[in-house]
CSV table of C-alpha atoms in Angstrom, one decimal:
chain,number,residue,atom,x,y,z
A,22,MET,CA,-65.7,-81.7,-5.7
A,23,GLN,CA,-66.7,-82.5,-9.3
A,24,LYS,CA,-63.0,-82.7,-10.4
A,25,ALA,CA,-62.5,-85.6,-7.8
A,26,GLU,CA,-65.6,-87.4,-8.7
A,27,GLU,CA,-64.7,-87.2,-12.4
A,28,TYR,CA,-61.2,-88.4,-11.7
A,29,TYR,CA,-62.7,-91.4,-9.7
A,30,LYS,CA,-65.2,-92.3,-12.5
A,31,ASN,CA,-62.3,-92.3,-15.1
A,32,LEU,CA,-60.1,-94.6,-13.0
A,33,THR,CA,-63.3,-96.8,-12.8
A,34,ASP,CA,-63.7,-96.9,-16.6
A,35,LYS,CA,-59.9,-97.3,-17.4
A,36,ASP,CA,-59.9,-100.8,-16.4
A,37,PHE,CA,-63.6,-101.8,-16.0
A,38,GLU,CA,-63.0,-105.6,-15.6
A,39,LYS,CA,-60.7,-105.0,-12.7
A,40,SER,CA,-63.1,-102.6,-11.2
A,41,ILE,CA,-65.9,-105.2,-11.6
A,42,GLU,CA,-63.7,-107.9,-9.9
A,43,SER,CA,-62.9,-105.5,-6.8
A,44,ALA,CA,-66.6,-104.6,-6.6
A,45,ARG,CA,-67.3,-108.3,-5.9
A,46,CYS,CA,-64.6,-108.3,-3.2
A,47,GLN,CA,-66.3,-105.1,-1.7
A,48,HIS,CA,-69.7,-106.9,-1.8
A,49,GLU,CA,-68.4,-109.9,-0.1
A,50,TYR,CA,-66.9,-107.9,2.8
A,51,ILE,CA,-70.1,-106.1,3.2
A,52,LYS,CA,-72.3,-109.3,3.3
A,53,LYS,CA,-69.9,-110.9,5.8
A,54,TYR,CA,-69.2,-107.9,8.2
A,55,THR,CA,-71.8,-105.0,8.0
A,56,ALA,CA,-74.6,-104.5,10.2
A,57,ARG,CA,-78.1,-105.8,9.1
A,58,TYR,CA,-81.3,-103.7,9.1
A,59,HIS,CA,-84.2,-105.8,9.5
A,60,GLY,CA,-82.3,-108.8,8.3
A,61,TYR,CA,-80.7,-107.2,5.4
A,62,TYR,CA,-77.2,-106.1,4.7
A,63,VAL,CA,-76.4,-102.5,3.6
A,64,HIS,CA,-76.6,-101.7,0.0
A,65,THR,CA,-74.1,-99.5,-1.6
A,66,LEU,CA,-72.6,-98.4,-4.9
A,67,TYR,CA,-69.0,-98.4,-6.3
A,68,MET,CA,-68.2,-94.8,-5.9
A,69,PRO,CA,-67.9,-93.2,-2.2
A,70,LYS,CA,-69.5,-90.1,-1.3
A,71,MET,CA,-66.7,-87.4,-1.3
A,72,PHE,CA,-66.8,-84.0,0.3
A,73,THR,CA,-64.0,-81.2,0.4
A,74,GLU,CA,-62.5,-79.9,3.6
A,75,GLU,CA,-64.3,-76.6,2.9
A,76,MET,CA,-67.7,-78.6,2.7
A,77,ALA,CA,-66.9,-80.4,6.0
A,78,ALA,CA,-66.2,-77.1,7.7
A,79,PHE,CA,-69.5,-75.9,6.3
A,80,PHE,CA,-71.3,-78.9,7.7
A,81,GLU,CA,-69.7,-78.4,11.2
A,82,LYS,CA,-70.9,-74.7,11.4
A,83,SER,CA,-74.3,-75.5,10.3
A,84,ALA,CA,-74.7,-78.6,12.6
A,85,ASN,CA,-73.4,-76.6,15.6
A,86,THR,CA,-75.7,-73.7,14.7
A,87,MET,CA,-78.7,-75.9,14.6
A,88,TYR,CA,-77.7,-77.7,17.9
A,89,LYS,CA,-77.9,-74.3,19.6
A,90,ILE,CA,-81.2,-73.6,18.3
A,91,LEU,CA,-82.5,-76.9,19.5
A,92,GLU,CA,-81.0,-76.5,22.9
A,93,LYS,CA,-82.9,-73.2,23.2
A,94,VAL,CA,-86.1,-74.9,22.2
A,95,ILE,CA,-85.7,-77.6,25.0
A,96,LEU,CA,-85.0,-75.0,27.7
A,97,GLU,CA,-88.0,-73.0,26.6
A,98,TYR,CA,-90.3,-76.1,26.8
A,99,ARG,CA,-89.2,-77.0,30.2
A,100,LYS,CA,-89.7,-73.4,31.5
A,101,ASN,CA,-92.8,-72.2,29.5
A,102,GLU,CA,-96.1,-73.7,29.9
A,103,GLU,CA,-97.6,-72.2,26.9
A,104,TYR,CA,-94.8,-73.1,24.8
A,105,ARG,CA,-95.4,-76.7,25.9
A,106,LYS,CA,-98.8,-76.5,24.6
A,107,LEU,CA,-97.7,-76.1,21.1
A,108,PHE,CA,-96.1,-79.6,21.1
A,109,ALA,CA,-99.2,-81.2,22.7
A,110,PHE,CA,-97.6,-84.3,24.2
A,111,GLU,CA,-99.4,-86.7,26.4
A,112,LYS,CA,-99.4,-86.0,29.9
A,113,ARG,CA,-97.2,-89.2,30.8
A,114,LEU,CA,-94.5,-88.2,28.3
A,115,GLU,CA,-94.6,-84.4,29.5
A,116,GLU,CA,-94.2,-85.5,33.0
A,117,LEU,CA,-91.2,-87.5,32.1
A,118,ILE,CA,-89.5,-84.7,30.1
A,119,LEU,CA,-90.1,-82.3,32.9
A,120,ARG,CA,-88.1,-84.3,35.5
A,121,PRO,CA,-85.0,-82.5,37.0
A,122,ILE,CA,-82.0,-82.6,34.8
A,123,HIS,CA,-79.3,-84.6,36.4
A,124,TYR,CA,-76.3,-83.8,34.1
A,125,ASN,CA,-74.9,-80.9,31.9
A,126,CYS,CA,-76.0,-81.9,28.4
A,127,LEU,CA,-79.6,-81.4,27.0
A,128,LEU,CA,-79.0,-83.3,23.9
A,129,PRO,CA,-76.3,-85.8,24.2
A,130,ILE,CA,-76.4,-87.3,20.7
A,131,ALA,CA,-78.2,-86.2,17.3
A,132,ARG,CA,-78.0,-87.0,13.8
A,133,ILE,CA,-79.2,-83.9,11.9
A,134,ASP,CA,-80.1,-84.7,8.1
A,135,ILE,CA,-80.1,-82.2,5.4
A,136,PHE,CA,-80.6,-81.9,1.7
A,137,PHE,CA,-77.4,-80.0,0.5
A,138,ASN,CA,-76.8,-78.5,-2.8
A,139,GLU,CA,-73.0,-79.3,-3.6
A,140,ASP,CA,-73.0,-76.4,-6.2
A,141,ASP,CA,-74.2,-73.4,-4.2
A,142,PHE,CA,-74.2,-74.8,-0.6
A,143,LEU,CA,-77.9,-74.1,-0.1
A,144,PHE,CA,-79.6,-76.7,2.0
A,145,LYS,CA,-82.8,-77.5,3.9
A,146,PHE,CA,-83.0,-79.7,7.0
A,147,CYS,CA,-84.9,-83.1,6.6
A,148,GLU,CA,-85.2,-84.4,10.2
A,149,PHE,CA,-83.5,-84.4,13.8
A,150,ASN,CA,-82.8,-87.8,15.1
A,151,ALA,CA,-82.0,-88.0,18.8
A,152,ASP,CA,-81.1,-91.0,21.0
A,153,GLY,CA,-81.9,-93.5,18.3
A,154,SER,CA,-79.4,-91.9,15.9
A,155,SER,CA,-77.9,-94.8,14.0
A,156,ALA,CA,-75.8,-96.1,11.1
A,157,MET,CA,-72.3,-95.2,12.4
A,158,ASN,CA,-71.3,-98.9,11.8
A,159,GLU,CA,-72.5,-98.6,8.2
A,160,ASP,CA,-70.1,-95.7,7.5
A,161,LYS,CA,-67.3,-97.5,9.4
A,162,GLU,CA,-67.7,-100.9,7.5
A,163,LEU,CA,-68.4,-99.4,4.2
A,164,ASN,CA,-65.2,-97.5,4.5
A,165,GLN,CA,-63.5,-100.7,5.1
A,166,ALA,CA,-65.1,-102.4,2.2
A,167,ILE,CA,-64.1,-99.7,-0.2
A,168,LYS,CA,-60.5,-100.2,0.5
A,169,LEU,CA,-60.8,-103.7,-1.1
A,170,THR,CA,-61.6,-101.9,-4.6
A,171,SER,CA,-58.8,-101.2,-7.2
A,172,THR,CA,-60.2,-97.7,-8.0
A,173,TYR,CA,-60.1,-96.3,-4.5
A,174,ASN,CA,-56.6,-97.4,-4.0
A,175,GLU,CA,-55.5,-96.0,-7.2
A,176,PHE,CA,-57.5,-92.7,-6.2
A,177,LEU,CA,-55.2,-92.2,-3.1
A,178,ASN,CA,-52.2,-91.9,-5.4
A,179,LYS,CA,-53.5,-88.4,-6.2
A,180,TYR,CA,-55.8,-87.4,-3.3
A,181,GLU,CA,-55.8,-87.6,0.4
A,182,ALA,CA,-59.0,-89.1,2.0
A,183,ARG,CA,-60.0,-89.0,5.7
A,184,THR,CA,-63.0,-90.5,7.4
A,185,PHE,CA,-64.8,-90.0,10.7
A,186,GLU,CA,-64.3,-92.0,13.8
A,187,LEU,CA,-67.9,-92.4,15.4
A,188,PHE,CA,-67.4,-95.0,18.2
A,189,ASP,CA,-64.5,-94.2,20.4
A,190,SER,CA,-65.5,-90.5,20.1
A,191,TRP,CA,-68.9,-91.1,21.3
A,192,VAL,CA,-67.8,-93.3,24.3
A,193,GLU,CA,-65.5,-90.3,25.2
A,194,THR,CA,-68.4,-87.8,25.0
A,195,PHE,CA,-70.6,-90.2,27.0
A,196,MET,CA,-68.3,-90.5,29.8
A,197,LYS,CA,-67.7,-86.8,30.0
A,198,ILE,CA,-71.4,-86.4,30.3
A,199,TYR,CA,-71.6,-89.0,32.9
A,200,LYS,CA,-69.0,-87.4,35.0
A,201,THR,CA,-71.3,-84.5,35.5
A,202,TYR,CA,-74.1,-86.7,36.6
A,203,ASP,CA,-75.1,-85.7,40.3
A,204,LYS,CA,-74.8,-89.5,41.3
A,205,ALA,CA,-71.8,-90.5,39.3
A,206,CYS,CA,-69.6,-93.3,40.3
A,207,GLU,CA,-65.9,-93.8,39.6
A,208,LYS,CA,-66.5,-97.2,37.4
A,209,PRO,CA,-70.0,-97.2,36.1
A,210,TYR,CA,-71.6,-100.3,34.7
A,211,VAL,CA,-73.1,-99.1,31.2
A,212,ALA,CA,-76.2,-100.7,29.6
A,213,ILE,CA,-77.1,-100.1,25.8
A,214,VAL,CA,-80.9,-100.3,25.7
A,215,ASP,CA,-83.3,-100.9,23.0
A,216,PHE,CA,-86.3,-103.0,21.7
A,217,PHE,CA,-84.2,-105.9,20.0
A,218,GLY,CA,-86.7,-108.6,19.6
A,219,GLY,CA,-83.8,-110.9,19.5
A,220,ASP,CA,-82.0,-109.2,16.7
A,221,ILE,CA,-79.0,-107.3,18.0
A,222,SER,CA,-77.0,-105.6,15.0
A,223,ARG,CA,-73.2,-105.3,14.7
A,224,GLU,CA,-73.7,-101.6,15.6
A,225,PHE,CA,-74.4,-102.3,19.2
A,226,THR,CA,-71.6,-104.8,19.5
A,227,ALA,CA,-69.3,-102.2,18.0
A,228,PHE,CA,-70.4,-99.6,20.7
A,229,LYS,CA,-70.0,-102.4,23.4
A,230,THR,CA,-66.5,-103.0,22.1
A,231,ALA,CA,-65.7,-99.2,22.1
A,232,PHE,CA,-66.9,-99.1,25.8
A,233,GLU,CA,-64.8,-102.1,26.9
A,234,LYS,CA,-61.6,-100.8,25.1
A,235,SER,CA,-61.9,-97.5,27.1
A,236,GLY,CA,-62.0,-99.7,30.4
A,237,VAL,CA,-65.9,-99.3,30.9
A,238,GLU,CA,-67.9,-102.6,31.3
A,239,CYS,CA,-71.0,-102.6,29.1
A,240,GLU,CA,-73.9,-104.8,28.5
A,241,ILE,CA,-76.5,-104.7,25.5
A,242,CYS,CA,-80.0,-105.0,27.2
A,243,GLU,CA,-83.5,-105.6,25.8
A,244,ILE,CA,-85.3,-102.9,27.5
A,245,THR,CA,-88.3,-105.2,28.2
A,246,ALA,CA,-86.0,-107.5,30.2
A,247,LEU,CA,-84.7,-105.0,32.8
A,248,ARG,CA,-85.7,-105.2,36.4
A,249,TYR,CA,-86.0,-102.6,39.1
A,250,GLU,CA,-85.4,-103.8,42.6
A,251,GLY,CA,-84.5,-102.2,45.8
A,252,GLY,CA,-83.6,-98.8,44.1
A,253,LYS,CA,-81.4,-100.8,41.5
A,254,LEU,CA,-82.0,-101.2,37.7
A,255,LEU,CA,-80.8,-104.6,37.0
A,256,SER,CA,-79.7,-106.0,33.7
A,257,PRO,CA,-80.8,-109.5,32.2
A,258,LEU,CA,-77.4,-110.7,33.6
A,259,GLY,CA,-78.2,-109.4,37.0
A,260,ARG,CA,-75.8,-106.5,37.2
A,261,GLN,CA,-76.7,-103.2,38.6
A,262,ILE,CA,-76.9,-100.7,35.6
A,263,ASP,CA,-75.3,-97.1,36.6
A,264,ALA,CA,-75.7,-95.3,33.1
A,265,VAL,CA,-77.9,-96.2,30.0
A,266,TYR,CA,-77.0,-95.5,26.5
A,267,ARG,CA,-80.5,-95.2,25.4
A,268,ARG,CA,-81.2,-96.3,21.9
A,269,ALA,CA,-84.8,-97.1,22.2
A,270,VAL,CA,-86.8,-94.2,20.7
A,271,THR,CA,-89.3,-92.5,22.8
A,272,CYS,CA,-92.4,-93.2,20.6
A,273,ASP,CA,-91.6,-97.1,21.0
A,274,ILE,CA,-91.1,-96.6,24.8
A,275,MET,CA,-94.5,-94.8,25.1
A,276,ARG,CA,-96.3,-97.4,23.0
A,277,ASN,CA,-94.9,-100.1,25.1
A,278,TYR,CA,-95.1,-98.2,28.4
A,279,ASN,CA,-96.3,-100.9,30.7
A,280,LYS,CA,-93.7,-103.3,29.4
A,281,VAL,CA,-90.9,-100.9,30.4
A,282,LEU,CA,-92.1,-99.8,33.7
A,283,PRO,CA,-88.7,-100.9,35.5
A,284,PHE,CA,-86.8,-98.7,33.2
A,285,ILE,CA,-89.1,-95.8,33.5
A,286,LYS,CA,-89.4,-96.1,37.3
A,287,ALA,CA,-85.6,-96.1,37.7
A,288,ALA,CA,-85.3,-93.0,35.6
A,289,GLU,CA,-87.9,-91.2,37.5
A,290,ASN,CA,-86.2,-91.9,40.8
A,291,ASN,CA,-82.8,-90.9,39.4
A,292,ASP,CA,-81.5,-94.4,40.1
A,293,VAL,CA,-79.8,-94.8,36.8
A,294,CYS,CA,-78.2,-92.1,34.7
A,295,LEU,CA,-80.2,-91.8,31.6
A,296,ILE,CA,-78.2,-90.6,28.4
A,297,GLY,CA,-80.2,-89.2,26.7
A,298,ASP,CA,-83.2,-88.4,28.9
A,299,PHE,CA,-86.8,-87.9,27.6
A,300,GLN,CA,-86.5,-84.2,26.9
A,301,THR,CA,-84.7,-85.4,23.7
A,302,GLN,CA,-88.3,-86.0,22.4
A,303,ILE,CA,-88.8,-82.3,22.1
A,304,ILE,CA,-86.6,-82.1,19.2
A,305,HIS,CA,-87.0,-85.6,17.8
A,306,ASN,CA,-90.7,-85.2,17.2
A,307,LYS,CA,-91.2,-83.9,13.8
A,308,ILE,CA,-93.6,-81.2,14.9
A,309,VAL,CA,-90.6,-79.1,16.0
A,310,PHE,CA,-90.3,-78.1,12.3
A,311,LYS,CA,-93.7,-76.4,12.6
A,312,ILE,CA,-92.8,-75.0,16.0
A,313,LEU,CA,-89.4,-73.6,14.8
A,314,HIS,CA,-91.3,-71.2,12.5
A,315,ASP,CA,-93.6,-70.0,15.4
A,316,THR,CA,-93.5,-66.6,16.7
A,317,MET,CA,-93.0,-68.0,20.2
A,318,THR,CA,-89.7,-69.6,19.0
A,319,SER,CA,-88.7,-66.5,17.1
A,320,SER,CA,-89.0,-64.4,20.4
A,321,PHE,CA,-86.0,-66.3,22.1
A,322,LEU,CA,-83.9,-66.7,19.0
A,323,THR,CA,-81.2,-64.1,17.9
A,324,ASP,CA,-81.5,-62.4,14.6
A,325,GLU,CA,-79.0,-64.8,13.3
A,326,GLU,CA,-80.9,-67.7,14.3
A,327,ARG,CA,-84.2,-66.5,13.1
A,328,GLN,CA,-82.6,-66.1,9.5
A,329,PHE,CA,-81.1,-69.4,9.8
A,330,VAL,CA,-84.6,-71.0,10.5
A,331,LYS,CA,-86.1,-69.1,7.7
A,332,ASP,CA,-83.5,-70.2,5.2
A,333,HIS,CA,-83.2,-73.8,6.2
A,334,ILE,CA,-86.3,-75.2,8.0
A,335,PRO,CA,-88.9,-76.2,5.3
A,336,TYR,CA,-92.3,-74.7,5.5
A,337,THR,CA,-94.2,-77.3,7.8
A,338,ALA,CA,-98.0,-77.3,9.0
A,339,SER,CA,-100.2,-79.6,10.8
A,340,LEU,CA,-102.4,-81.5,8.2
A,341,THR,CA,-105.9,-80.0,8.4
A,342,ALA,CA,-108.7,-79.6,6.0
A,343,ASP,CA,-108.1,-76.0,6.1
A,344,ILE,CA,-104.5,-76.2,5.4
A,345,VAL,CA,-105.2,-78.7,2.5
A,346,GLU,CA,-107.7,-76.2,1.1
A,347,LYS,CA,-105.3,-73.1,1.6
A,348,HIS,CA,-102.4,-74.7,-0.4
A,349,ASN,CA,-104.6,-76.6,-2.8
A,350,VAL,CA,-102.6,-79.6,-1.6
A,351,LEU,CA,-104.7,-82.2,-3.6
A,352,LYS,CA,-104.1,-80.4,-6.9
A,353,ASN,CA,-100.3,-79.8,-6.3
A,354,LYS,CA,-99.0,-83.1,-5.0
A,355,ASN,CA,-95.5,-82.6,-6.5
A,356,LYS,CA,-95.0,-79.8,-4.0
A,357,TRP,CA,-95.6,-81.6,-0.8
A,358,VAL,CA,-94.7,-84.3,1.5
A,359,ILE,CA,-96.9,-85.6,4.5
A,360,LYS,CA,-95.5,-87.4,7.4
A,361,PRO,CA,-96.4,-88.5,10.9
A,362,GLU,CA,-95.4,-86.1,13.7
A,363,ASP,CA,-93.7,-88.8,15.6
A,364,SER,CA,-91.9,-91.7,13.7
A,365,TYR,CA,-88.7,-92.8,12.3
A,366,ALA,CA,-87.0,-94.8,9.3
A,367,SER,CA,-89.6,-92.9,7.2
A,368,LYS,CA,-92.6,-94.8,8.0
A,369,GLY,CA,-95.7,-93.3,7.1
A,370,VAL,CA,-94.2,-90.7,4.8
A,371,PHE,CA,-95.6,-89.9,1.4
A,372,ALA,CA,-94.4,-87.7,-1.3
A,373,GLY,CA,-96.6,-86.7,-4.3
A,374,VAL,CA,-93.7,-86.6,-6.5
A,375,GLU,CA,-92.8,-90.1,-5.8
A,376,GLY,CA,-94.7,-91.8,-8.6
A,377,MET,CA,-98.2,-91.4,-6.9
A,378,THR,CA,-101.3,-90.9,-9.0
A,379,ASP,CA,-103.6,-88.2,-8.2
A,380,GLU,CA,-106.1,-90.7,-6.5
A,381,GLU,CA,-103.4,-92.3,-4.5
A,382,TRP,CA,-102.2,-89.1,-3.1
A,383,GLU,CA,-105.7,-87.8,-2.4
A,384,LYS,CA,-106.5,-91.0,-0.5
A,385,GLU,CA,-103.4,-90.7,1.6
A,386,VAL,CA,-103.8,-86.9,2.3
A,387,THR,CA,-107.6,-87.2,3.2
A,388,GLU,CA,-107.2,-90.2,5.4
A,389,ASN,CA,-104.5,-88.5,7.4
A,390,ILE,CA,-106.3,-85.1,7.9
A,391,ASP,CA,-106.3,-84.4,11.7
A,392,ASN,CA,-104.5,-87.6,12.2
A,393,HIS,CA,-101.3,-86.2,13.8
A,394,TYR,CA,-99.7,-85.8,10.4
A,395,LEU,CA,-97.6,-82.8,8.9
A,396,LEU,CA,-97.6,-81.3,5.7
A,397,GLN,CA,-94.2,-80.1,4.5
A,398,GLU,CA,-92.9,-78.5,1.4
A,399,TYR,CA,-90.9,-80.9,-1.0
A,400,CYS,CA,-87.1,-80.3,-1.1
A,401,GLU,CA,-85.5,-81.5,-4.2
A,402,PRO,CA,-82.5,-83.7,-3.2
A,403,TYR,CA,-79.0,-82.9,-4.8
A,404,ALA,CA,-78.1,-85.6,-7.5
A,405,THR,CA,-74.7,-87.1,-8.2
A,406,TRP,CA,-73.5,-89.7,-10.6
A,407,ASN,CA,-72.7,-93.2,-9.4
A,408,ILE,CA,-72.8,-96.8,-10.6
A,409,ASP,CA,-73.9,-100.2,-9.3
A,410,ILE,CA,-71.3,-102.7,-11.0
A,411,THR,CA,-71.8,-104.7,-7.5
A,412,HIS,CA,-75.2,-106.0,-8.6
A,413,ASP,CA,-75.1,-105.4,-12.4
A,414,GLU,CA,-72.0,-105.7,-14.4
A,415,ASN,CA,-73.6,-104.1,-17.3
A,416,ALA,CA,-74.7,-101.2,-15.2
A,417,LYS,CA,-74.4,-97.6,-16.5
A,418,TYR,CA,-73.8,-94.4,-14.7
A,419,LYS,CA,-76.9,-93.0,-13.2
A,420,LYS,CA,-78.0,-89.7,-11.1
A,421,TYR,CA,-78.7,-90.6,-7.5
A,422,SER,CA,-80.6,-88.4,-4.8
A,423,ASN,CA,-78.5,-87.5,-1.9
A,424,ILE,CA,-79.2,-86.7,1.8
A,425,THR,CA,-76.4,-86.0,4.1
A,426,GLY,CA,-76.5,-86.7,8.0
A,427,MET,CA,-74.5,-84.8,10.3
A,428,TYR,CA,-73.6,-86.5,13.9
A,429,VAL,CA,-73.4,-84.1,16.9
A,430,TYR,CA,-72.0,-85.7,20.0
A,431,GLY,CA,-72.4,-83.6,23.2
A,432,GLY,CA,-73.0,-80.5,21.2
A,433,LYS,CA,-70.1,-80.7,18.9
A,434,PHE,CA,-70.0,-81.8,15.2
A,435,ALA,CA,-68.6,-85.5,15.2
A,436,GLY,CA,-69.1,-86.8,11.6
A,437,LEU,CA,-71.0,-87.5,8.4
A,438,TYR,CA,-73.3,-90.3,7.0
A,439,SER,CA,-74.4,-90.5,3.5
A,440,ARG,CA,-77.4,-92.0,1.8
A,441,ILE,CA,-78.6,-92.1,-1.7
A,442,ALA,CA,-81.5,-93.4,-3.8
A,443,LYS,CA,-82.7,-93.9,-7.2
A,444,ASN,CA,-85.9,-91.9,-6.4
A,445,SER,CA,-86.1,-88.4,-5.1
A,446,ILE,CA,-87.6,-89.6,-1.8
A,447,ILE,CA,-84.5,-91.2,0.2
A,448,SER,CA,-85.9,-93.8,2.6
A,449,THR,CA,-85.9,-97.6,3.4
A,450,GLN,CA,-89.5,-97.9,2.0
A,451,TYR,CA,-88.3,-97.0,-1.4
A,452,SER,CA,-84.6,-97.5,-2.8
A,453,GLU,CA,-82.4,-96.1,0.0
A,454,MET,CA,-78.8,-97.2,-0.1
A,455,SER,CA,-75.5,-96.0,1.9
A,456,LEU,CA,-72.1,-94.7,0.8
A,457,PRO,CA,-68.9,-94.5,2.6
A,458,THR,CA,-68.3,-90.9,3.2
A,459,ILE,CA,-64.6,-89.4,2.7
A,460,ILE,CA,-63.4,-85.8,2.9
A,461,VAL,CA,-60.9,-85.5,0.1
A,462,LYS,CA,-58.0,-83.0,-0.7
A,463,GLU,CA,-55.6,-83.2,-3.7
A,464,LYS,CA,-52.2,-84.0,-2.8
């Protein structure tokens, strides 16, 4: 991989002025076409994220193995009352999770994020995202934008490069799952549902287009604007919804429970096919990292799966006074990260290594003891060289931290998403950026 990256760097440097000019074209495309997140367009660098076919095969095997383990966790939760106590979900959520299963897929969509060492293929999992899994459009548009750069096009003279298609493949998976639904109709009306607040990103319109291209009518719906009348879930346009692609994450639904009662009642009465259903929260909640190490989990895993968990799931514990004292957390801030049990987009995550003073670290740790927070071992991200000539023509090559997202559709590996940061913590609250992901092979 380093050979291809070095070749790309040399091409960039060979005619640096031309590279700068093409970076401007790349940037203009991104500003015009890419999805915005909270009003901001996605930021990227000049070089793409490259993996070999060997790495892609390794990701596929790892993602599929983790998915099978997560499936077992979901099934155990559903049948074992003692196991459910480990999660300690509120009663309303537990009741939603334990509703009957109406189709044959426990976890329809997921993005499983890892810290991957490209030198030795060692890795640790970072988080599991379920129904709210996103950034498919970022990868799609960044891979379009990079085609406008002179370096990429010259790179293709020596290397083959392929990308992942993440829209049509999801629609195909979605419809396969829907056909197993116990009340499936021949031509379902599909709703993509989330809390939009008036800001619908291009990612949702791209999924809507993909559904319609396949012959499926689709509407993007604000979840709080749905109505439930006469056993029918109705969209803001007044159409009966047969199937929901749920993008609204469970914690937001539970926080806004009374505002989304029509949605909840329709799901409870099985008057709509909910893909995915509330049981996906079992693996989306970060407490699962702690529970994966529990002896109750070990009891239903194979020897190979137990070793996989031991090797790749970082040590995780509830943030209590006893745990803080046991691991001397306040005096060893660079070894630890604290994070909420149930959040997304890195909200409320604090890492001692990320420039925090001892006083700041102590404040965040002590204030969040017994506050539904987790303590997790810090995993050092793998760093690679890149350059930001898009925003600074005098930029120099720097090392950036990497995190790799593995999409899984219907239990099968579907593609990759690459994020980087100047810092060792890769999140929207620090310096996170995205890169187009390509799988390369020398011609």
